[in-house]
Tab-separated table of C-alpha atoms and ligand atoms in Angstrom:
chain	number	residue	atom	x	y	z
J	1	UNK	CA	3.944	-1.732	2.110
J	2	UNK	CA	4.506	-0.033	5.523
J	3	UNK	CA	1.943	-2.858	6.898
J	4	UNK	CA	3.487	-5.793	5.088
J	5	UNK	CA	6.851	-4.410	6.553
J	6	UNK	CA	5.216	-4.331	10.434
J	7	UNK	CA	4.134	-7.962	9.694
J	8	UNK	CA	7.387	-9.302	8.914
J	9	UNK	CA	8.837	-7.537	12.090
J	10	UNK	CA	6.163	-8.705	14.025
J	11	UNK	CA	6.662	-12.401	12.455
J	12	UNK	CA	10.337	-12.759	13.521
J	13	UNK	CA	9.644	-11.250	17.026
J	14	UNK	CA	6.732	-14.536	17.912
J	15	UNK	CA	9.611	-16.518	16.953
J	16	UNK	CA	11.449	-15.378	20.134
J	17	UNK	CA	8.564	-15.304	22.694
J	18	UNK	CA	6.585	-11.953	21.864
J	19	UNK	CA	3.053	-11.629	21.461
J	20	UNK	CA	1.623	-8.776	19.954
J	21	UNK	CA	-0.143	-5.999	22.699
J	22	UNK	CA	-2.986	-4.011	21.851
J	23	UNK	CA	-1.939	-1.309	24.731
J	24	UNK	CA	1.377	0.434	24.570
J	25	UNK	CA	1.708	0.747	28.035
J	26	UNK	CA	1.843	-2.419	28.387
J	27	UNK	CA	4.754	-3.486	25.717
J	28	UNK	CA	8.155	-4.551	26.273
J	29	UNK	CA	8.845	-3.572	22.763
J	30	UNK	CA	7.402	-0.326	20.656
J	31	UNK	CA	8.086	-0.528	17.009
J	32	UNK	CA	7.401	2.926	15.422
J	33	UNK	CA	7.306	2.326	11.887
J	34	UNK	CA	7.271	5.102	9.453
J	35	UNK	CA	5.884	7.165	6.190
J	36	UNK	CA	7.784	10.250	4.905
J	37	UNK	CA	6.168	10.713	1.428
J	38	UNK	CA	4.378	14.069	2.515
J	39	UNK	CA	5.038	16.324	5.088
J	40	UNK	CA	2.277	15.438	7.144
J	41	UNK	CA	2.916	11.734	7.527
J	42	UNK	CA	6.493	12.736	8.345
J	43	UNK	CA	4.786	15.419	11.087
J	44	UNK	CA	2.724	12.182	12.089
J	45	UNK	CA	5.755	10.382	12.461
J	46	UNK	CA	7.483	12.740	14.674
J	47	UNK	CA	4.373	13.390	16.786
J	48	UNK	CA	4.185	9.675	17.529
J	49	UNK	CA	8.094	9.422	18.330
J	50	UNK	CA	7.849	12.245	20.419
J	51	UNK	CA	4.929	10.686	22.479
J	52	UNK	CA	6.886	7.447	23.241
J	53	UNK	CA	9.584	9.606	25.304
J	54	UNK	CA	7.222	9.605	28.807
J	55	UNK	CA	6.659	6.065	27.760
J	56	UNK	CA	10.369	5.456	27.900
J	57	UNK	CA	11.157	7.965	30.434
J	58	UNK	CA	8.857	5.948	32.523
J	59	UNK	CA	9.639	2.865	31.989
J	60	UNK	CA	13.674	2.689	30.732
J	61	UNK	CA	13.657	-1.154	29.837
J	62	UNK	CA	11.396	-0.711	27.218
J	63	UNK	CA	12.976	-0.785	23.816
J	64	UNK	CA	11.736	1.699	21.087
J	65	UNK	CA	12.308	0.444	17.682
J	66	UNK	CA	12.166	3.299	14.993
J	67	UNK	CA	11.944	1.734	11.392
J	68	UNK	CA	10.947	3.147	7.640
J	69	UNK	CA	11.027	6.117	5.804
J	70	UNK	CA	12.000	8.206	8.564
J	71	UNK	CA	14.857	6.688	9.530
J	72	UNK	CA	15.687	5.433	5.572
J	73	UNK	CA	18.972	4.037	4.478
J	74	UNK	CA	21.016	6.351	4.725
J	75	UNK	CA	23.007	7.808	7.409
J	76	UNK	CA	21.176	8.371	10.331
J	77	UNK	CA	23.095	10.117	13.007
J	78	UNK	CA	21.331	13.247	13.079
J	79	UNK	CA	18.063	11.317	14.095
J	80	UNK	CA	19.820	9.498	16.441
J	81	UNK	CA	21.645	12.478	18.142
J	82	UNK	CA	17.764	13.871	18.038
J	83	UNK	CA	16.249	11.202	19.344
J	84	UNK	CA	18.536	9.420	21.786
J	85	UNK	CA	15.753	7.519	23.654
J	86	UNK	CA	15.519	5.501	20.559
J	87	UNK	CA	17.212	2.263	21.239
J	88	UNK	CA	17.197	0.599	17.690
J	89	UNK	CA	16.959	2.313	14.168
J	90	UNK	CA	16.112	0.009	10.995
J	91	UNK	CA	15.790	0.681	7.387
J	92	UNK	CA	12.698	0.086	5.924
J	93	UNK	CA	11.722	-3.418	5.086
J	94	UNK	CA	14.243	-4.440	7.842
J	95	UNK	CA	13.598	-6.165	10.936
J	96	UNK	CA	17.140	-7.345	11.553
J	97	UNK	CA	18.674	-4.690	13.446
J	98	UNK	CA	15.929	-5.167	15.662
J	99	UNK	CA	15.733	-9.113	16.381
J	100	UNK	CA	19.777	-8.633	16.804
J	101	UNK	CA	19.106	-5.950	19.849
J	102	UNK	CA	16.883	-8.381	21.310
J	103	UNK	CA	18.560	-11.299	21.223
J	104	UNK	CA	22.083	-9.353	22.276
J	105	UNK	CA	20.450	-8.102	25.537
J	106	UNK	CA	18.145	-10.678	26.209
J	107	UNK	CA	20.396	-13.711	25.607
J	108	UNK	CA	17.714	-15.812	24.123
J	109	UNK	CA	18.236	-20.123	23.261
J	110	UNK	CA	20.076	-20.345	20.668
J	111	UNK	CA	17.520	-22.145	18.730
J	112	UNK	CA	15.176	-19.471	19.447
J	113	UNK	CA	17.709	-16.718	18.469
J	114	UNK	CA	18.368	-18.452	14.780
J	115	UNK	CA	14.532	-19.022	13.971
J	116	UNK	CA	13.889	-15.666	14.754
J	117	UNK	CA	17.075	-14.205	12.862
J	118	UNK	CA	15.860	-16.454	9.504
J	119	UNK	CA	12.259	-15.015	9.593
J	120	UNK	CA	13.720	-11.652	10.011
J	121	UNK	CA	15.470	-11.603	6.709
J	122	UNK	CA	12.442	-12.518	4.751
J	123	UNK	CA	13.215	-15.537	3.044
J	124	UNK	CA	9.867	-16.765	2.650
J	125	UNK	CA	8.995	-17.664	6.175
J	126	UNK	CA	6.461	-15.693	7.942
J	127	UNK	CA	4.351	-15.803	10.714
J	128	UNK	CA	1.353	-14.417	11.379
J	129	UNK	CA	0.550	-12.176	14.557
J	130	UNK	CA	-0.685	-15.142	16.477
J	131	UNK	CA	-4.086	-13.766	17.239
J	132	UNK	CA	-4.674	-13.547	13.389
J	133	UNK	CA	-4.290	-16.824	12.502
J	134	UNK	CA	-7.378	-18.480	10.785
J	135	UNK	CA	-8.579	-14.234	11.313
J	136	UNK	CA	-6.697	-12.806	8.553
J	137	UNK	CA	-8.216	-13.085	5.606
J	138	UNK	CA	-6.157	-10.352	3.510
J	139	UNK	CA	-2.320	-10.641	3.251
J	140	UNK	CA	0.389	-8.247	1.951
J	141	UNK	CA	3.802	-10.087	-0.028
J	142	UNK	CA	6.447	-7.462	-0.683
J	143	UNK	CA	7.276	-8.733	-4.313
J	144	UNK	CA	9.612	-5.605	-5.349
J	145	UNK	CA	11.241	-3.775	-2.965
J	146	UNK	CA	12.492	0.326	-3.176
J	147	UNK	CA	12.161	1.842	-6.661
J	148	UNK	CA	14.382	3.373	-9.562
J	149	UNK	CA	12.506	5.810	-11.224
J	150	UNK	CA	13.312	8.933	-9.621
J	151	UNK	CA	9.810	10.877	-10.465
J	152	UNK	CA	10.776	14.506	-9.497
J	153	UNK	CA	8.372	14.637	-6.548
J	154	UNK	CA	8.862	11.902	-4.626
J	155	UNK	CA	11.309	10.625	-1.596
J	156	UNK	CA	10.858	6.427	-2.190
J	157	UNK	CA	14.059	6.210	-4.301
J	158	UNK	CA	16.193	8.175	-1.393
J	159	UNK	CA	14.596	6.301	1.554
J	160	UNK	CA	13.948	2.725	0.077
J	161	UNK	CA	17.021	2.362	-1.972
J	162	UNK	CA	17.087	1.215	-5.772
J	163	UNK	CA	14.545	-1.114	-7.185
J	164	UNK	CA	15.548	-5.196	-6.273
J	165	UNK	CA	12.830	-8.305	-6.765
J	166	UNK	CA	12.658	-11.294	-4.066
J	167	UNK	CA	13.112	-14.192	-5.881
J	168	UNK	CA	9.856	-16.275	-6.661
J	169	UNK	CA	10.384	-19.160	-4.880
J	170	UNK	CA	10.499	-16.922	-1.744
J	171	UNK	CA	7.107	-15.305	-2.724
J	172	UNK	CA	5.511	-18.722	-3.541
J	173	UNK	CA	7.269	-19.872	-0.120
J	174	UNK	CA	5.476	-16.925	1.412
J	175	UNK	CA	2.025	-17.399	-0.399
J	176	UNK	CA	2.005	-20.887	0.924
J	177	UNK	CA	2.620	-19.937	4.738
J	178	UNK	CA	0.138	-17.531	4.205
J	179	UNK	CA	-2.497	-20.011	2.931
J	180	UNK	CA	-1.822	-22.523	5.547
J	181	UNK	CA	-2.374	-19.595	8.290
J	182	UNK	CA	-5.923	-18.714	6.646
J	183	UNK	CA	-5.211	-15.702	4.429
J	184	UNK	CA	-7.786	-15.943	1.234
J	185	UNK	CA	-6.750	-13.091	-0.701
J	186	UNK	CA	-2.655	-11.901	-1.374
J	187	UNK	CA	-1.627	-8.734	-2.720
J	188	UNK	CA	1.919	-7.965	-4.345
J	189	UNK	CA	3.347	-5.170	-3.535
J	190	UNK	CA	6.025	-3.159	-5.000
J	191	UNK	CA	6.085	0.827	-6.146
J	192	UNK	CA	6.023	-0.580	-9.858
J	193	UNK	CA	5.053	-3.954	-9.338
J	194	UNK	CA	4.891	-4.445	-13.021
J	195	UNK	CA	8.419	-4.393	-13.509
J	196	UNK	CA	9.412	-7.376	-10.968
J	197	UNK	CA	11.750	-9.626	-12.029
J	198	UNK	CA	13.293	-7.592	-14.711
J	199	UNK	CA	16.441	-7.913	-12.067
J	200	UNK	CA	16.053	-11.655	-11.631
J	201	UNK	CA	17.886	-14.423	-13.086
J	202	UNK	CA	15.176	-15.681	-16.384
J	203	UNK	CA	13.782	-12.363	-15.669
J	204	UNK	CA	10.282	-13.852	-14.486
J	205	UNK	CA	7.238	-11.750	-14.947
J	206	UNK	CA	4.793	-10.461	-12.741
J	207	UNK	CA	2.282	-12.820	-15.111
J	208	UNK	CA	4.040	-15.529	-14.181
J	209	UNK	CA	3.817	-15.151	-10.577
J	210	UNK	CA	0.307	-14.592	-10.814
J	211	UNK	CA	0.321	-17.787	-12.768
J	212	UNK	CA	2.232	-19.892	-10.114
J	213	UNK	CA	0.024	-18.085	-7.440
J	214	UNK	CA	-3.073	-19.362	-8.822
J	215	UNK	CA	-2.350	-22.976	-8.703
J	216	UNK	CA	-1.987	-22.121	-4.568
J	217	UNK	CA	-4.925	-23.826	-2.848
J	218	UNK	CA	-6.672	-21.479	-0.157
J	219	UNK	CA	-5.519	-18.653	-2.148
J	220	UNK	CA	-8.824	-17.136	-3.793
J	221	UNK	CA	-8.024	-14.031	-4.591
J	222	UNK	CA	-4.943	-11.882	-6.070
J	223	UNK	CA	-4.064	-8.437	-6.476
J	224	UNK	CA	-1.459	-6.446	-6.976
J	225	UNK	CA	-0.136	-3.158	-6.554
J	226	UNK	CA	0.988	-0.137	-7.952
J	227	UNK	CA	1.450	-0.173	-12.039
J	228	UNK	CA	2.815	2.140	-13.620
J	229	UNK	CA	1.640	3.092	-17.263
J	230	UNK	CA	4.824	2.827	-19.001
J	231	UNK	CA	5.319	-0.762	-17.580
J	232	UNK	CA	1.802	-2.003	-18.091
J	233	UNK	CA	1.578	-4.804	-20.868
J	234	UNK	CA	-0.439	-7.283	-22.865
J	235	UNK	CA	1.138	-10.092	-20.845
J	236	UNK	CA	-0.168	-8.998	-17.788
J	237	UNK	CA	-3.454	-7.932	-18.697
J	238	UNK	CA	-4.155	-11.192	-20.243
J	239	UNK	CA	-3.183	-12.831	-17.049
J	240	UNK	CA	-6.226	-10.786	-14.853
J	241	UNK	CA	-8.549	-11.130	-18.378
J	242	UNK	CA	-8.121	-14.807	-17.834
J	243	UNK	CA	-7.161	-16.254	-14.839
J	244	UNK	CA	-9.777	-16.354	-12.375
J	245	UNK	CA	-8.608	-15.768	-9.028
J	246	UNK	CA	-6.714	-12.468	-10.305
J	247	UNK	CA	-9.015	-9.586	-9.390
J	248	UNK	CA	-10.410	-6.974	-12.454
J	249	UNK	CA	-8.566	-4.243	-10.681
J	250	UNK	CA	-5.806	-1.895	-11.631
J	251	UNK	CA	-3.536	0.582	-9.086
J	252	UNK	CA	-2.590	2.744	-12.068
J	253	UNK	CA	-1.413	6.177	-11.346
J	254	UNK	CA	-1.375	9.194	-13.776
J	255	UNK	CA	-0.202	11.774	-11.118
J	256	UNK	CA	-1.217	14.783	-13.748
J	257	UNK	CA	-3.165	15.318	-16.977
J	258	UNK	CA	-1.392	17.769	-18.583
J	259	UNK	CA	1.656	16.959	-20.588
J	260	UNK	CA	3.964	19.898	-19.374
J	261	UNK	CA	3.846	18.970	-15.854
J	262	UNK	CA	3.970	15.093	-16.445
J	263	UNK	CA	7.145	16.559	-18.236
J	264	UNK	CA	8.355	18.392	-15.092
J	265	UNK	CA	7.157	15.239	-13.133
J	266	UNK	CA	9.573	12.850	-15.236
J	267	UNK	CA	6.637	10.324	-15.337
J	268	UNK	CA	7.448	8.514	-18.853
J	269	UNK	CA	4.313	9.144	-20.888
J	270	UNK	CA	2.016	11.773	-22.136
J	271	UNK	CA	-1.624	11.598	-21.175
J	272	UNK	CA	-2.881	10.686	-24.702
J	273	UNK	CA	-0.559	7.323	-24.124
J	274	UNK	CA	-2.409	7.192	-20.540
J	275	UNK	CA	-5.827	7.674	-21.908
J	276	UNK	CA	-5.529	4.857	-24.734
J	277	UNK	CA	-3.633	2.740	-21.729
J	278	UNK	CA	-6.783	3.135	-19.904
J	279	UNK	CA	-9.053	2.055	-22.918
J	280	UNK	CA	-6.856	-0.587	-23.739
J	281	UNK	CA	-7.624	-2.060	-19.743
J	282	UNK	CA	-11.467	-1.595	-20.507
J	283	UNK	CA	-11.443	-3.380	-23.845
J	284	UNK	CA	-9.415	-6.390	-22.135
J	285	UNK	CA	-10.763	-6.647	-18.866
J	286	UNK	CA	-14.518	-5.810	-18.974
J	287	UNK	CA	-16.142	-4.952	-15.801
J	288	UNK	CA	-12.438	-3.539	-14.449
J	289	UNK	CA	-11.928	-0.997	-11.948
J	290	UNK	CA	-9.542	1.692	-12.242
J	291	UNK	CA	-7.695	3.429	-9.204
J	292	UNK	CA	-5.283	6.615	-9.819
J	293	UNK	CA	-3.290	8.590	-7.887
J	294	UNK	CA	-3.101	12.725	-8.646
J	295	UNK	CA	-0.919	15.388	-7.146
J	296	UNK	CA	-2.329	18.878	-7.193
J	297	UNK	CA	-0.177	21.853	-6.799
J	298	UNK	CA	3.148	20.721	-8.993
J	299	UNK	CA	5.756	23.324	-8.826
J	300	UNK	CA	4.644	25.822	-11.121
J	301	UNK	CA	1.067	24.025	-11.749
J	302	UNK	CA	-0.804	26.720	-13.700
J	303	UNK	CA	-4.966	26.990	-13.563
J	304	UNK	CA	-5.194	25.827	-16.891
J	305	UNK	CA	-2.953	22.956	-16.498
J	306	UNK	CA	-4.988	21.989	-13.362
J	307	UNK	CA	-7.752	22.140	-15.556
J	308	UNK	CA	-6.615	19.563	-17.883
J	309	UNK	CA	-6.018	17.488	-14.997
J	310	UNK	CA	-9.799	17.959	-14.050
J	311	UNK	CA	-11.336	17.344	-17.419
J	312	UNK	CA	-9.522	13.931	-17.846
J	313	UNK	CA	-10.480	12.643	-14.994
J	314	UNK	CA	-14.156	13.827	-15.827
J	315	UNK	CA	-13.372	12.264	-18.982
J	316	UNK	CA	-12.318	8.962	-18.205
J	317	UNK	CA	-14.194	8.597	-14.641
J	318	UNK	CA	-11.884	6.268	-12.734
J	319	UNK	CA	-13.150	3.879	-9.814
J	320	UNK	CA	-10.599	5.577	-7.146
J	321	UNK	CA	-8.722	8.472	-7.247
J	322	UNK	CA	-6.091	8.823	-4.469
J	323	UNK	CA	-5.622	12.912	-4.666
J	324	UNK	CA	-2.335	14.839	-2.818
J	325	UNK	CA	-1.488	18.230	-2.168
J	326	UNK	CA	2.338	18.584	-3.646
J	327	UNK	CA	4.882	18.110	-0.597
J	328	UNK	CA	8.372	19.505	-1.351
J	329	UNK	CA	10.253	16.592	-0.043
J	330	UNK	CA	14.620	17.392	0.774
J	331	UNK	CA	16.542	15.859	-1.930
J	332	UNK	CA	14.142	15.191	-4.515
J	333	UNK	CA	14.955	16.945	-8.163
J	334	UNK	CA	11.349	19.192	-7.600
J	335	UNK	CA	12.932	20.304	-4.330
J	336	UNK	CA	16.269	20.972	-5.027
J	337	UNK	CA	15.248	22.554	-8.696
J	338	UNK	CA	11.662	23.861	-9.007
J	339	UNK	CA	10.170	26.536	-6.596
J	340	UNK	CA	6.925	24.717	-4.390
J	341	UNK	CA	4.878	27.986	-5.854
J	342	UNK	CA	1.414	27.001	-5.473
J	343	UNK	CA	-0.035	28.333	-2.620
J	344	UNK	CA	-1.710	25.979	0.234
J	345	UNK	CA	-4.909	27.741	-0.151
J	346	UNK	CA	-4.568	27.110	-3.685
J	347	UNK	CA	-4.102	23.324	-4.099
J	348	UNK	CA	-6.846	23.043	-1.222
J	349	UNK	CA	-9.027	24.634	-3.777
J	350	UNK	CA	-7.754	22.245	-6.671
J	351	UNK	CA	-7.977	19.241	-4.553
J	352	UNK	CA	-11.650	19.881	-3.025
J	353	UNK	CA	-12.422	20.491	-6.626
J	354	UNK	CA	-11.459	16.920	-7.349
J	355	UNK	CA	-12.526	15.475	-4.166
J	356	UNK	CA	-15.942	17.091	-5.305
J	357	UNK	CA	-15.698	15.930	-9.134
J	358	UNK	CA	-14.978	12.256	-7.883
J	359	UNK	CA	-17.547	11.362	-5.535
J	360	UNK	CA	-20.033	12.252	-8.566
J	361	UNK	CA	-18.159	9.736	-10.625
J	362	UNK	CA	-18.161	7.038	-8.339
J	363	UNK	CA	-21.348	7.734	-7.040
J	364	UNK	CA	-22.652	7.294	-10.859
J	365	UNK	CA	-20.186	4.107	-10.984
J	366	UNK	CA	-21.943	2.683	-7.610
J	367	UNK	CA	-25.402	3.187	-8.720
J	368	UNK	CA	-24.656	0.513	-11.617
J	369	UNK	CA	-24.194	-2.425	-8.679
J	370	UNK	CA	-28.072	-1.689	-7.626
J	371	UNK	CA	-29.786	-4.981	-7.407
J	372	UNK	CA	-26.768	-7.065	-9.221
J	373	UNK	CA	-25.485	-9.811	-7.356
J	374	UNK	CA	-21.586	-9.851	-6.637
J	375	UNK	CA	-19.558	-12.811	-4.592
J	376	UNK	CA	-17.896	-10.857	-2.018
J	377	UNK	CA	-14.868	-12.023	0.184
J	378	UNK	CA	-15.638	-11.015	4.197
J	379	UNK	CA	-12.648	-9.967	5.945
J	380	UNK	CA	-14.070	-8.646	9.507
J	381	UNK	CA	-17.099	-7.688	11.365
J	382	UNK	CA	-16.976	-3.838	12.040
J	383	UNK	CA	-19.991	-3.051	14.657
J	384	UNK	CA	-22.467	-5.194	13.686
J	385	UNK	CA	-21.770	-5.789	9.695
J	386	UNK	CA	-19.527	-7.560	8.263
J	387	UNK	CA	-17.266	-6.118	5.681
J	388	UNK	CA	-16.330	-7.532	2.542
J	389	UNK	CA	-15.302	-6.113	-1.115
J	390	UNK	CA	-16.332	-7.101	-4.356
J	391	UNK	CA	-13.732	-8.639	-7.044
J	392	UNK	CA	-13.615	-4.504	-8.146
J	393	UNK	CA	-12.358	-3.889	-4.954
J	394	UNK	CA	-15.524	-2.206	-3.538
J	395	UNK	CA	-16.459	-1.939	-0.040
J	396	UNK	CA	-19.611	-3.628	0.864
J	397	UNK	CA	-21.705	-4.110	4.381
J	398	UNK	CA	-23.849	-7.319	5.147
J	399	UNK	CA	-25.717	-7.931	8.370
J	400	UNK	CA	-25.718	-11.651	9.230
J	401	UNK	CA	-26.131	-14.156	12.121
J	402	UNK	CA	-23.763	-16.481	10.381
J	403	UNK	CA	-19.772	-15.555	10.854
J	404	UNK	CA	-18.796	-14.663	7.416
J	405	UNK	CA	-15.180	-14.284	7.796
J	406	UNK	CA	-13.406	-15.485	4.784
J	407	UNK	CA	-16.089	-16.473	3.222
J	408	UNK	CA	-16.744	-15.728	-0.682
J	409	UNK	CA	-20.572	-15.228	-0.978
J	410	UNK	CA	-23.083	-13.993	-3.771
J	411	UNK	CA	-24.314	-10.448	-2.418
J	412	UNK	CA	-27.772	-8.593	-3.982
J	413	UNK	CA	-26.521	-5.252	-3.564
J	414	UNK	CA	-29.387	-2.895	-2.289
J	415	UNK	CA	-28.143	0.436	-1.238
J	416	UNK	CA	-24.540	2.394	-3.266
J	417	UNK	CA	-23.322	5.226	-1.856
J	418	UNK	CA	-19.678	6.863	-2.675
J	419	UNK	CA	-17.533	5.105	-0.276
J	420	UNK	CA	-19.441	1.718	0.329
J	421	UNK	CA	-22.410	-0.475	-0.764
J	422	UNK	CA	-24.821	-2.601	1.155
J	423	UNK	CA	-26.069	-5.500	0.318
J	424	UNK	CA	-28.219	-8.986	1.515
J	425	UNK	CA	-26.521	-12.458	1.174
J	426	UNK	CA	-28.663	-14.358	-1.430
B	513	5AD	N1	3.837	15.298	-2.694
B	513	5AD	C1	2.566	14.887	-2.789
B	513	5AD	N2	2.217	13.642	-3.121
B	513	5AD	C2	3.210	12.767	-3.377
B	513	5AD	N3	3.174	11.474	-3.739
B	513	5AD	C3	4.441	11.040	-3.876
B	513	5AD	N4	5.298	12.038	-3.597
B	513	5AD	C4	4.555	13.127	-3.280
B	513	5AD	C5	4.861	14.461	-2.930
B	513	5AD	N5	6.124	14.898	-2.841
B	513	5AD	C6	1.936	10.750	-4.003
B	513	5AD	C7	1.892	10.208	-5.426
B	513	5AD	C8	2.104	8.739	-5.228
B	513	5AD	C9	1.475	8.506	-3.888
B	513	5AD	C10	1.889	7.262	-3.196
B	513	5AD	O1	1.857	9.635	-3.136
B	513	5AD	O2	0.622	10.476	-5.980
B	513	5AD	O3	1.512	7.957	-6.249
């Protein structure tokens, strides 16, 4: 989300002369954008802004842009009081405030100014970074922004505001820029993507974008991301079961599997309903991969209900589990309620026992690609391979002469390991 976000802002400043620099010495403009969900991407945060103060103590006519989480959408005096070499604070998913600093104390054409101002508030238009256009294979559309939920645990709610759906025509408007600039693949993005449009005039599905997506020429590939089980349905699953260019993989999060502490979590379901939610994917989308996220350490997170979490996931063997240590985060219910009572050492211990338990899995999971032949999609050359995934979402390596880049080809895949696969063009 956070790099769709940096896009956009980065969009509507080319619009008024700026070209994206690899060096931050050398920028006229430093946009700090920002993650709060744990503790140590909001330390990250802070470390970074605090770096930029020589920069700007140096240098005074270079404006610092913080944006995201951090700064979120509520009041923000206290960070500005904190942090007063900051010259522009913005919201996540903004890049308003920013374009309006910039065109205040620059002055810019007029005609400049307004382009810049309409790609800034999203409507569809959007511009590459101009040294990745026809480079870019992979692009990011925001389809849902913020979220309603409200699981105990988590800050999203607070910092991105309540749950709202861009209309479709300024997806599709996106999709299309996107296409024209080179992108092959899209993903949608929203915290539960499955429930866009349920705010939207004809309430249009996320099957139905999908649907309109498709028909997009240039666009191979789409994704989307993250589901949530209790919004899941048929509808959707028969839209990646049957249209083609709609990847077999599924960003489903179960956070916990024990039923007390999914409870305490507010999540929606037990893990019986998750379980048959997961077999229910397999029986309708054979060959599908399966990512989760877990949080170790809950408030009050006994052994044994650690323990169920483990034997799930040794039950079901997922394609990706994205573990966390439990972050007490101000204002959420879990903070303000529930005492953070699992001890650091003690979720370490739960969440090497995962790590540990999951590169088994997808080690085993892996070892099934051996000698099969998959059409991957290149997106760069990293040293002297060039990286691509398989419709699964699976990182794999291929040395060629030829320039793969946004290329689909057939792969024979000749060496798995956990984290990637390599493989011969056939
Ligand atoms: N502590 C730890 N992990 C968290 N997540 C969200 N909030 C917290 C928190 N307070 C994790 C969840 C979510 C992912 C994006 O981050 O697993 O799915």
């Amino acid at each position: 989300m956070n790099v769709a976000d940096s896009e956009r802002v980065s969009s509507a400043l080319e619009h008024l002369g700026y070209a994206f620099s690899p060096v931050i010495e050398e920028a006229d403009v430093i946009v700090l954008n920002t993650c709060v969900i744990r503790q140590s991407a909001e330390e990250k945060a802070y470390g970074r802004l605090t770096s930029l103060w020589p920069v700007k103590r140096d240098r005074p006519e270079v404006v610092i842009n913080l944006m995201g989480c951090l700064v979120g959408i509520k009041d923000n005096q206290p960070l500005r009081k904190r942090f007063p070499y900051v010259d522009v604070f913005s919201a996540p998913s903004d890049p308003s405030p920013l374009v309006e600093f910039l065109i205040q104390r620059h002055a810019h054409e007029t005609e400049k100014a307004e382009t810049a101002r309409r790609y800034a508030v999203m409507d569809g238009d959007l511009l590459l970074p101009h040294p990745n256009i026809g480079q870019q294979v992979i692009g990011w559309i925001p389809v849902v922004y913020g979220c309603s939920h409200a699981c105990t645990y988590c800050i999203i709610p607070y910092q991105r505001g309540i749950e709202r759906s861009r209309p479709a025509e300024e997806i599709l408007k996106e999709a299309h820029s996107l296409a024209a600039q080179g992108v092959k693949e899209i993903t949608l993005l929203g915290q539960i993507v499955d429930r866009y449009g349920l705010d939207q005039p004809g309430y249009p599905s996320l099957a139905d974008l999908l649907k309109q997506l498709s028909e997009i020429e240039g666009i191979e590939r789409l994704r989307f991301l993250t589901s949530h089980p209790n919004w899941m349905n048929d509808e959707l699953l028969n839209c990646v079961a049957e249209l083609p260019k709609v990847m077999p993989h599924i960003e489903i999060p179960n956070q916990s599997g024990d039923d007390q502490v999914l409870e305490a979590m507010k999540r929606g379901y037990t893990t019986e309903q998750y379980r048959e939610l997961v077999q229910r994917i397999r029986a309708r989308i054979p060959g599908v991969s399966i990512a989760s996220d877990i949080i170790v350490g809950f408030p009050g997170e006994t052994e044994t209900q650690f323990q169920n979490t483990y034997n799930l996931l040794e039950e079901l063997k997922l394609d990706i589990v994205h573990l966390a240590r439990y972050s007490s985060r101000t204002g959420t219910v879990s903070e303000r309620l529930l005492v953070d009572d699992v001890s650091d050492d003690e979720k370490w211990v739960r969440f090497r026992a995962l790590e540990k338990l999951q590169e088994k899995i997808i080690r085993e999971i892996h070892a099934t690609y051996l000698n099969t032949t998959v059409l991957i999609l290149f997106e760069e050359k990293v040293k002297n391979r060039w990286k691509g995934r398989t419709p699964t979402n699976k990182l794999v390596f291929v040395e060629s002469e030829e320039n793969l880049i946004g290329q689909i080809r057939p792969v024979r895949i000749r060496w798995t390991g956990p984290w990637s696969m390599l493989g011969n063009l056939e």
